Short mmCIF file of C-alpha atoms in Angstrom, two decimals:
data_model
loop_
_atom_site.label_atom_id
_atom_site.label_comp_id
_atom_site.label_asym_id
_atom_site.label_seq_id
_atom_site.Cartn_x
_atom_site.Cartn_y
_atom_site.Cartn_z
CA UNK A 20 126.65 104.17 112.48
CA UNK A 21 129.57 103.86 110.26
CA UNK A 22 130.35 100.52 107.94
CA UNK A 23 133.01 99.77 105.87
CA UNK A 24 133.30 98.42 102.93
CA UNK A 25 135.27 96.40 100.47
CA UNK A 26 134.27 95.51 97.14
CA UNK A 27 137.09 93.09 95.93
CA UNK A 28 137.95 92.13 91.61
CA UNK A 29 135.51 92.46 88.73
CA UNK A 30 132.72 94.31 91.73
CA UNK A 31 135.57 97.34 92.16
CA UNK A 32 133.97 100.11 89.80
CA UNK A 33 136.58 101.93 87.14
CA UNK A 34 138.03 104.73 89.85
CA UNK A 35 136.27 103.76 92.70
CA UNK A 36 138.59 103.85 96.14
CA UNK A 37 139.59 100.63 97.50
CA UNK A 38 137.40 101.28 100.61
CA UNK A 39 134.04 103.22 101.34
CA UNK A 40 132.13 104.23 104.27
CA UNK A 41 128.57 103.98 104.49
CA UNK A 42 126.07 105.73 107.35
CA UNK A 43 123.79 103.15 108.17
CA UNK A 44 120.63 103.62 110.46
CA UNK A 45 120.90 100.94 114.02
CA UNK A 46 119.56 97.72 113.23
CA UNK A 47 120.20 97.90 109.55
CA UNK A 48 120.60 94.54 107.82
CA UNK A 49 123.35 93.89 105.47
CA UNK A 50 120.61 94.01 103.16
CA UNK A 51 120.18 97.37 103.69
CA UNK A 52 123.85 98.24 103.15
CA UNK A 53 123.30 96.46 99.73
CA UNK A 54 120.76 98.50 98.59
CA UNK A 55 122.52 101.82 100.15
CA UNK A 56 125.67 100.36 97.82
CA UNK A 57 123.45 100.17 94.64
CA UNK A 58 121.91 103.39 95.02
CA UNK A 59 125.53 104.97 95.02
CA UNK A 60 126.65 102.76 91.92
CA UNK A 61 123.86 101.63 89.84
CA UNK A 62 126.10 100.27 87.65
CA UNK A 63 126.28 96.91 90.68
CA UNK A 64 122.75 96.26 90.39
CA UNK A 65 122.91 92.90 88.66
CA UNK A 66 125.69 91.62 90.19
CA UNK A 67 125.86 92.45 94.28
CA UNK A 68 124.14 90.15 95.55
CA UNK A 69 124.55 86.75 98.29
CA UNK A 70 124.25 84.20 95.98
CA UNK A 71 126.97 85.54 93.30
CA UNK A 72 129.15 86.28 95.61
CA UNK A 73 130.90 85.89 99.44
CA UNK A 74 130.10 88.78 101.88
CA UNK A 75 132.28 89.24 104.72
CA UNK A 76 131.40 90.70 107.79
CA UNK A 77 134.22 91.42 110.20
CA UNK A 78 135.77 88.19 108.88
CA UNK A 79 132.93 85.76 108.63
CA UNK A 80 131.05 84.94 105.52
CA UNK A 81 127.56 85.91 106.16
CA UNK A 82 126.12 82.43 105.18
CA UNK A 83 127.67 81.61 108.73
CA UNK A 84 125.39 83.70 110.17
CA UNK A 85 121.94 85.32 109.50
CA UNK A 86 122.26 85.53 105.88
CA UNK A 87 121.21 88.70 104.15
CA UNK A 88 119.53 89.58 107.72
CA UNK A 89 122.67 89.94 109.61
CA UNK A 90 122.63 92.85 111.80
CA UNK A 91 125.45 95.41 110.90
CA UNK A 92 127.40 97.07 113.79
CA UNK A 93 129.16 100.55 114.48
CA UNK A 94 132.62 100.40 112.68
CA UNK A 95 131.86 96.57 110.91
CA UNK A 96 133.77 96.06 107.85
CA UNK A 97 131.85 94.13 104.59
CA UNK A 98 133.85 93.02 102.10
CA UNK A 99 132.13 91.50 98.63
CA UNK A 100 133.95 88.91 96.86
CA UNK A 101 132.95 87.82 93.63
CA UNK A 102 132.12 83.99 93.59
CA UNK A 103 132.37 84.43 89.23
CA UNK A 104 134.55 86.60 87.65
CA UNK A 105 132.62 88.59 85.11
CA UNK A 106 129.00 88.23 86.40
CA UNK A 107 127.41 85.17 87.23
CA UNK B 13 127.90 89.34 116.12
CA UNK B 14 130.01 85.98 116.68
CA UNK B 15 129.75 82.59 115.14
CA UNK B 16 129.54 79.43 116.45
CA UNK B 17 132.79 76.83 116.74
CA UNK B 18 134.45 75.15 114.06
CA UNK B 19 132.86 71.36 113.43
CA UNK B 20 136.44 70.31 113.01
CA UNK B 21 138.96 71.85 115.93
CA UNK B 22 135.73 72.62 118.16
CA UNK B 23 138.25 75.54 118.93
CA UNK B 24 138.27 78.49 117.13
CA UNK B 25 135.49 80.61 116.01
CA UNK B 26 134.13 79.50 112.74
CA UNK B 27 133.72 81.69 109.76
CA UNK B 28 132.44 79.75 106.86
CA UNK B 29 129.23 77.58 106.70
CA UNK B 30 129.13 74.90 104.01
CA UNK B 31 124.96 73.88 103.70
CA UNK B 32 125.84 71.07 101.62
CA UNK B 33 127.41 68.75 104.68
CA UNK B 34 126.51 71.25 107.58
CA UNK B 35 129.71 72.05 108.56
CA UNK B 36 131.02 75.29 109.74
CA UNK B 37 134.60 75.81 109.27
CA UNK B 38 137.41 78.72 110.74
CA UNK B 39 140.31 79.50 108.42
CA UNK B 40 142.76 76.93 109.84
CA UNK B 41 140.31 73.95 109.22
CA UNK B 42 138.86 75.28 105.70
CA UNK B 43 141.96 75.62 104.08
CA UNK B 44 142.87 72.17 105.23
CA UNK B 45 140.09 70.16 104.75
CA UNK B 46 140.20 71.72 100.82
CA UNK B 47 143.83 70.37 100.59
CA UNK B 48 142.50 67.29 101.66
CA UNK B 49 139.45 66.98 99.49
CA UNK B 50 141.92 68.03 96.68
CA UNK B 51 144.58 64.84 97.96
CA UNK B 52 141.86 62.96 98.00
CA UNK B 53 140.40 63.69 94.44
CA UNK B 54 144.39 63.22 93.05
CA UNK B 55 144.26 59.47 94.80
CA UNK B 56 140.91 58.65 94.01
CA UNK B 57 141.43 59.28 90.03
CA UNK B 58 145.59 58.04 90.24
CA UNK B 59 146.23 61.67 88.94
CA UNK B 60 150.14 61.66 89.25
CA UNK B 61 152.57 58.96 89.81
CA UNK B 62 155.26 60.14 91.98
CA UNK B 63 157.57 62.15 89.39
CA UNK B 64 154.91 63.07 87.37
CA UNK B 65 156.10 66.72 85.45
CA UNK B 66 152.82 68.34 85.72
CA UNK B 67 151.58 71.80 83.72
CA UNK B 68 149.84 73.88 85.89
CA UNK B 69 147.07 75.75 82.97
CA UNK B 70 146.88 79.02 85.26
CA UNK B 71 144.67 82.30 83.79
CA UNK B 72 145.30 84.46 87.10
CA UNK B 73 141.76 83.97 88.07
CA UNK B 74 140.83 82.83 91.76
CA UNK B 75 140.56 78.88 90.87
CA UNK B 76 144.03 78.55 89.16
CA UNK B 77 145.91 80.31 91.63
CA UNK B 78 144.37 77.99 93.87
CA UNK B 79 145.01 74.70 92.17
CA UNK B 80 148.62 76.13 91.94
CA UNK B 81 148.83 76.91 95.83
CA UNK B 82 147.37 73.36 96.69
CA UNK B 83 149.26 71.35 94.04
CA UNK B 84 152.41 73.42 95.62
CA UNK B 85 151.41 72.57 99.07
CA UNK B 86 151.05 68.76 98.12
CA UNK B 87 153.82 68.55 96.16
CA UNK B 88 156.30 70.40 98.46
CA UNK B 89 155.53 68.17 101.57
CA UNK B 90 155.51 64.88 99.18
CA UNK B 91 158.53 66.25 96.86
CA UNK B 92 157.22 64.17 94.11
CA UNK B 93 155.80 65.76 91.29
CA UNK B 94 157.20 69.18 89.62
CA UNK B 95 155.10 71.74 88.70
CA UNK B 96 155.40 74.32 85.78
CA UNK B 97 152.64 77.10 85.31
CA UNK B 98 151.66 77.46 81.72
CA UNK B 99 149.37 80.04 80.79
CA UNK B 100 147.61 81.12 77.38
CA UNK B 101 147.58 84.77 76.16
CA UNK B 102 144.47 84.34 74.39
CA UNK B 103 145.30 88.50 72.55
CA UNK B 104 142.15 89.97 75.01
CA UNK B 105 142.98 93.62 75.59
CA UNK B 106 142.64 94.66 79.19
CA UNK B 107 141.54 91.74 80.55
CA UNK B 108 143.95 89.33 79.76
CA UNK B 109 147.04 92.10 80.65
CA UNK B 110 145.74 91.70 83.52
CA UNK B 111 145.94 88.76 84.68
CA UNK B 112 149.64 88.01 83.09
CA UNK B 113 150.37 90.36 85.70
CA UNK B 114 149.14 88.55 88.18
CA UNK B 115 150.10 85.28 87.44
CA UNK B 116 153.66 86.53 87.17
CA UNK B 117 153.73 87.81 90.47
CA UNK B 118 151.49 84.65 91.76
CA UNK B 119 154.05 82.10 90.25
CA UNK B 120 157.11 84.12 91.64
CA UNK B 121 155.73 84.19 95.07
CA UNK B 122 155.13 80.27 95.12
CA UNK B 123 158.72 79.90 93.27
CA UNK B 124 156.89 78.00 90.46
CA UNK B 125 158.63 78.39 86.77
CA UNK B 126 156.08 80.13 84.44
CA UNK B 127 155.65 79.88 80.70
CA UNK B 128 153.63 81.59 78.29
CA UNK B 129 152.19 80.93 75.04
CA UNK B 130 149.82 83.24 72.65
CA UNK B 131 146.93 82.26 70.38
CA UNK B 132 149.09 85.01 67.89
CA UNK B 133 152.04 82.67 68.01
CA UNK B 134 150.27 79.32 67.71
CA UNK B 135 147.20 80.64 65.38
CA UNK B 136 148.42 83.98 63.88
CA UNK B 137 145.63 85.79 64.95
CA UNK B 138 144.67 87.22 68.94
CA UNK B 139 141.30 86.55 70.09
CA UNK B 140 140.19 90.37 69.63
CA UNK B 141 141.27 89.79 65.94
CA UNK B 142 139.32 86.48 65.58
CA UNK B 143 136.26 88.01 67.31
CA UNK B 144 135.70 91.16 65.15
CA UNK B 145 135.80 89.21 61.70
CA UNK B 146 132.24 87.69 60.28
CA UNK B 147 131.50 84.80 62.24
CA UNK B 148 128.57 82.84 63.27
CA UNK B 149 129.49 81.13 66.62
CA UNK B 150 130.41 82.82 69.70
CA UNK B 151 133.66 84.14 70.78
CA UNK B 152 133.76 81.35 73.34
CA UNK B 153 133.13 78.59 70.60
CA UNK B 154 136.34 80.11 69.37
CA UNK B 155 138.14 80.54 72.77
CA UNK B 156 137.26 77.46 74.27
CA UNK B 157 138.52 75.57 71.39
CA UNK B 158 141.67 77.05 70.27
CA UNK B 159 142.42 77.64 74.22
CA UNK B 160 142.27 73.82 74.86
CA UNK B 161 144.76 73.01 71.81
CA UNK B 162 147.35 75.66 73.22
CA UNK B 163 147.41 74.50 76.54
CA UNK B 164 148.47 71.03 75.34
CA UNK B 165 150.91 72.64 72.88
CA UNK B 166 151.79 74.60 76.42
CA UNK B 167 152.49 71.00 77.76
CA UNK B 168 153.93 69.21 75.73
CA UNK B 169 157.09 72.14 75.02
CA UNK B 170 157.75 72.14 78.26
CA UNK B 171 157.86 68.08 78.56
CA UNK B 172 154.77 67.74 81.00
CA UNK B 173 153.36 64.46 81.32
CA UNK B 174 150.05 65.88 83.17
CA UNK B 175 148.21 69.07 82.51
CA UNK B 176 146.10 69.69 85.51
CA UNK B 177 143.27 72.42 85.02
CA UNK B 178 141.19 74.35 87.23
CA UNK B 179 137.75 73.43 86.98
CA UNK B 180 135.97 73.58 89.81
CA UNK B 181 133.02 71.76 91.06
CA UNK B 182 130.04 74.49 89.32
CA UNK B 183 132.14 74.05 85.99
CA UNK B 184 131.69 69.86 85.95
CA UNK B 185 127.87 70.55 86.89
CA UNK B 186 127.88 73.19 84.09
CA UNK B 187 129.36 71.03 81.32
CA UNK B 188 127.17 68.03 82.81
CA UNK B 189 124.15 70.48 81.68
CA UNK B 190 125.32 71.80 78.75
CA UNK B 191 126.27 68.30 77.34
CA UNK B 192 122.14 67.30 78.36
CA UNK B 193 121.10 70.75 76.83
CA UNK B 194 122.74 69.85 73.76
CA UNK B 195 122.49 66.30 73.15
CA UNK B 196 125.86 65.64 73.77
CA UNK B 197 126.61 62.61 75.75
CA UNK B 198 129.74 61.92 73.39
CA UNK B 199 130.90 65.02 75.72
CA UNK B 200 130.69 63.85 78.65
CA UNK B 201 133.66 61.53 78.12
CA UNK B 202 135.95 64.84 78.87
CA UNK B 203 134.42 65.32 82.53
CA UNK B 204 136.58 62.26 83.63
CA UNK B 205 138.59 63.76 86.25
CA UNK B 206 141.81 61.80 86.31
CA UNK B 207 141.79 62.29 81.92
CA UNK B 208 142.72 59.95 79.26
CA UNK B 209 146.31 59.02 78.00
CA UNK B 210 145.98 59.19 74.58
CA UNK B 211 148.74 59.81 71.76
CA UNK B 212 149.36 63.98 70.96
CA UNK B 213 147.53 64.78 74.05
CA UNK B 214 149.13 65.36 77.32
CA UNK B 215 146.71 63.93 79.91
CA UNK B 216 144.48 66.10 81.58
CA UNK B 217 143.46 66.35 84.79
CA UNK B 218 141.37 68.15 87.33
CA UNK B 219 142.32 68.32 90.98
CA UNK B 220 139.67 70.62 92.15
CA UNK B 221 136.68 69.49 90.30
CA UNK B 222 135.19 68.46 93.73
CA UNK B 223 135.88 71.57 95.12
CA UNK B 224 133.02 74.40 94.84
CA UNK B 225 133.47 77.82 93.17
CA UNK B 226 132.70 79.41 96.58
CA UNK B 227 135.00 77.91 97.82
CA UNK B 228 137.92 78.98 95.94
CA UNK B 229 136.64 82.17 95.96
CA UNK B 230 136.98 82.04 100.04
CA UNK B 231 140.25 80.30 99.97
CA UNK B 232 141.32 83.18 97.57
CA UNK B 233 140.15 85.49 100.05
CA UNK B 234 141.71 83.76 102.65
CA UNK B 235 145.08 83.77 101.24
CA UNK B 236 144.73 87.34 99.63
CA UNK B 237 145.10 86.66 95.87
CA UNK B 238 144.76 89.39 93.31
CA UNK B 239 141.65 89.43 92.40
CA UNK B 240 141.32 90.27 88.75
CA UNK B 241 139.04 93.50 87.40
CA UNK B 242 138.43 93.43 84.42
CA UNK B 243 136.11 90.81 83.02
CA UNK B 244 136.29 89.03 80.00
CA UNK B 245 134.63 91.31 77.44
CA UNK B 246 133.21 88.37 75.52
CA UNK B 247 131.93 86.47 78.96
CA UNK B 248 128.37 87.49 78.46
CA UNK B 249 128.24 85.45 74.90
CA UNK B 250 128.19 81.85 76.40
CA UNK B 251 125.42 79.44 77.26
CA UNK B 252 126.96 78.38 79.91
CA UNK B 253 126.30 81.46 81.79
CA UNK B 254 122.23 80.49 81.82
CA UNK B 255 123.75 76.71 83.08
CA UNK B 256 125.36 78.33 85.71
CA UNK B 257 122.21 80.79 87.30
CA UNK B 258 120.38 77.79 87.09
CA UNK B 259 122.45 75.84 89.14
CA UNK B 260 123.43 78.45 91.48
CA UNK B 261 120.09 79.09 92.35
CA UNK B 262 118.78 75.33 92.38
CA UNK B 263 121.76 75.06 94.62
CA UNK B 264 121.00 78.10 96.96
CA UNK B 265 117.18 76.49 97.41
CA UNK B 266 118.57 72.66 97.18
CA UNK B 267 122.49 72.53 98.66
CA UNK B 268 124.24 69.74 97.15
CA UNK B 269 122.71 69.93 93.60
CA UNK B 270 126.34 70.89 91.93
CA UNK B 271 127.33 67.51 93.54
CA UNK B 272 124.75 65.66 92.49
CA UNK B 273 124.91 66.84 88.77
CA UNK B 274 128.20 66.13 88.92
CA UNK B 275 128.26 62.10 89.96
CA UNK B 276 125.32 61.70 87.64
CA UNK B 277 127.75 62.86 84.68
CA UNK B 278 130.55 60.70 86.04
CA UNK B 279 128.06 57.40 85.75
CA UNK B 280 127.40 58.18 82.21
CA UNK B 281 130.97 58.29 81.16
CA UNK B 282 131.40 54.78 80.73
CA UNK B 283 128.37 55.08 78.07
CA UNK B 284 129.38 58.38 75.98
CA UNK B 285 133.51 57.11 76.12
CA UNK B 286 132.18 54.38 73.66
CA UNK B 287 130.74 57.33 71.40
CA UNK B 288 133.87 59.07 70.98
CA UNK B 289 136.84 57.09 68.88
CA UNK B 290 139.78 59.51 68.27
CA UNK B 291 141.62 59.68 64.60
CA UNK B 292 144.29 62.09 63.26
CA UNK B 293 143.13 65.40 61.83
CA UNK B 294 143.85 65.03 58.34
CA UNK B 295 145.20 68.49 58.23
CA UNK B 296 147.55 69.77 61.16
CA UNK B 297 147.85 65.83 62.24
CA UNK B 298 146.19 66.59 65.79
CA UNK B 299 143.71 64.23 67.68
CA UNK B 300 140.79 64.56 66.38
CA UNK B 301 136.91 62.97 66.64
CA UNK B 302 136.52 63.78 62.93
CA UNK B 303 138.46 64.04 59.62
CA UNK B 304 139.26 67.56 60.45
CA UNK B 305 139.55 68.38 64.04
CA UNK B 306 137.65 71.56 65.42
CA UNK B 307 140.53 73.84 65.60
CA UNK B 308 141.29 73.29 62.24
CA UNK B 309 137.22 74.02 61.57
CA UNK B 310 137.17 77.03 63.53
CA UNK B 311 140.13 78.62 61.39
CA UNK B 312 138.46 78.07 58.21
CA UNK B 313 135.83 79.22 59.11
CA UNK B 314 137.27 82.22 60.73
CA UNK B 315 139.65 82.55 57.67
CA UNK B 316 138.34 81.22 54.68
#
């Protein structure tokens, strides 16, 4: 299934687009779509993660709902918004 | 997936869950309830008197632009107090361009007069400048200091009788550490959040300083600020970024730890105000704790 996703301020890499698509396997996790994120740009390891920062998911910050283990669905959109600028 | 109701309207669909008082929150409700806290914070500490001329310090990041919205919100339904953004152009390359850009276009969208001032004009020297000379302290021991002192000179040319800040709830907890850390309780005096008046210094103030980082950061979200890029290149120098994973994480596993921190450092104020005594700096005539106040230290140092 197909996400999208936002990565909002200091998380945008140099060039990247505003918005990506991921393929993500049925019953992935936003975890999951985390890791698939940091495998395409290493460069996020340190930073993309739930604590140092808000992730939407269609809307609603994912500390609303299952945390990290929030199922993702065909055609969500994530967005990551850094809680710090400049790292935590 | 959908989320439960809001705790407030019981209407609409919730989309924020605060674990420090259990309430989930949709848009509507969370942007008004952080007005509120803020209103509430500005009566608690008598912050402004009704035609107070307050200078808004705004950087461009999230927390600024959202003391500026709020203070703009309060202030346009009260029609007391008027509001001038003042912002520092500390001479960072990148990341401070930046953000001038997007405080411009932030203040023109809220109608709020802007005015700038620059460490070059007010210290004869940027930041990058100060930074690549010897020096034994951090660029933030620099920045910090001579950032504070330009702000005020920020105030006072443009008449302000306030000068309300953005520090949040994470940066009281922070300081509240750092002062511990460093066996500093004299510090703690300048975590009062309604300020001092004191002569040469515009009195300071910090509306959202009950309000928590995440927050901002979702009520930026909410009302689609720019979100600046580029980080500060000199960020990863401070202390205070240990304080802060400490805290975030003792908050993730304990929720309400920033709060706590933060009323423990207000009950010691009364104890480290007596500490600090304010002179004159006996060379640019500033307030000072010492003989020679720190700006005036710095610059030597920097300099000599």
């Amino acid at each position: 299934m197909r996400v999208r996703v936002r990565l909002l301020g200091s998380l945008r890499q140099p060039g990247a687009p505003k918005e990506a698509n991921f393929e993500m396997a049925q019953g992935d996790r936003v975890s999951n779509l985390m890791k698939s994120i940091i495998r395409e740009h290493p460069g996020l390891a340190d930073v993309l993660d739930g604590v140092g920062n808000l992730v939407m998911l269609n809307g609603i910050e994912i500390g609303n709902l299952e945390g990290l283990e929030t199922a993702l669905s065909e055609d969500a959109e994530v967005v990551f918004v850094p809680v710090t600028h400049g790292g935590r | 997936m959908s989320a439960p109701t809001c705790s407030k309207c019981h209407s609409r669909q919730s989309v924020i869950y605060r674990p420090y008082s259990g309430e989930r929150l949709c848009p509507t409700c969370f942007k008004d309830s952080l007005r509120e806290r803020v209103q509430t914070t500005i009566n608690r500490y008598r912050m402004l008197d009704h035609w107070s001329r307050v200078a808004v310090a705004v950087s461009g990041g999230k927390d600024s632009l959202t003391l500026l919205q709020i203070l703009k919100e309060i202030e346009d339904e009260s029609h007391g107090s008027e509001l001038i953004a003042v912002t520092v152009d500390e001479g960072i390359k990148g990341y401070r361009d930046e953000a001038l850009g997007i405080v411009e276009r932030a203040c023109r969208g809220m109608g709020v007069e802007w005015r700038l001032v620059s460490f070059r004009d007010l210290f004869d020297a940027s930041m990058d400048e100060i930074a690549s000379r010897e020096r034994s302290l951090g660029a933030c021991s620099f920045c910090g200091v001579l950032r504070r002192r330009a702000l005020n000179e920020a105030a006072k040319s443009v008449n302000a009788d306030r000068l309300a800040t953005g520090h949040t709830l994470d940066d009281m907890a922070q300081s509240a550490l750092l002062n511990l850390l460093r066996g500093d309780i004299g510090k703690m005096a300048s975590l009062e959040p309604g300020g001092y008046a004191s002569p040469g210094f515009v009195r300071r103030i910090k509306p959202i300083c009950e309000v928590p980082e995440r927050e901002t950061a979702f009520y930026a979200y909410l009302r689609g600020f720019e979100l600046q890029s580029t980080p500060c290149p000199y960020a990863g120098e401070a202390m205070r970024g240990d304080a802060r994973s400490f805290l975030n994480e003792m908050e993730a596993k304990r929720p309400g730890t920033l709060f706590t921190t933060y009323n423990t450092a207000l009950r010691l104020i009364p104890v480290s105000t007596a500490v600090e005594a304010m002179k004159r700096c006996k060379v640019c005539g500033e307030p000072s704790v010492g003989d020679i106040c720190r700006v005036c230290q710095l610059v030597e140092k920097n300099t000599g």
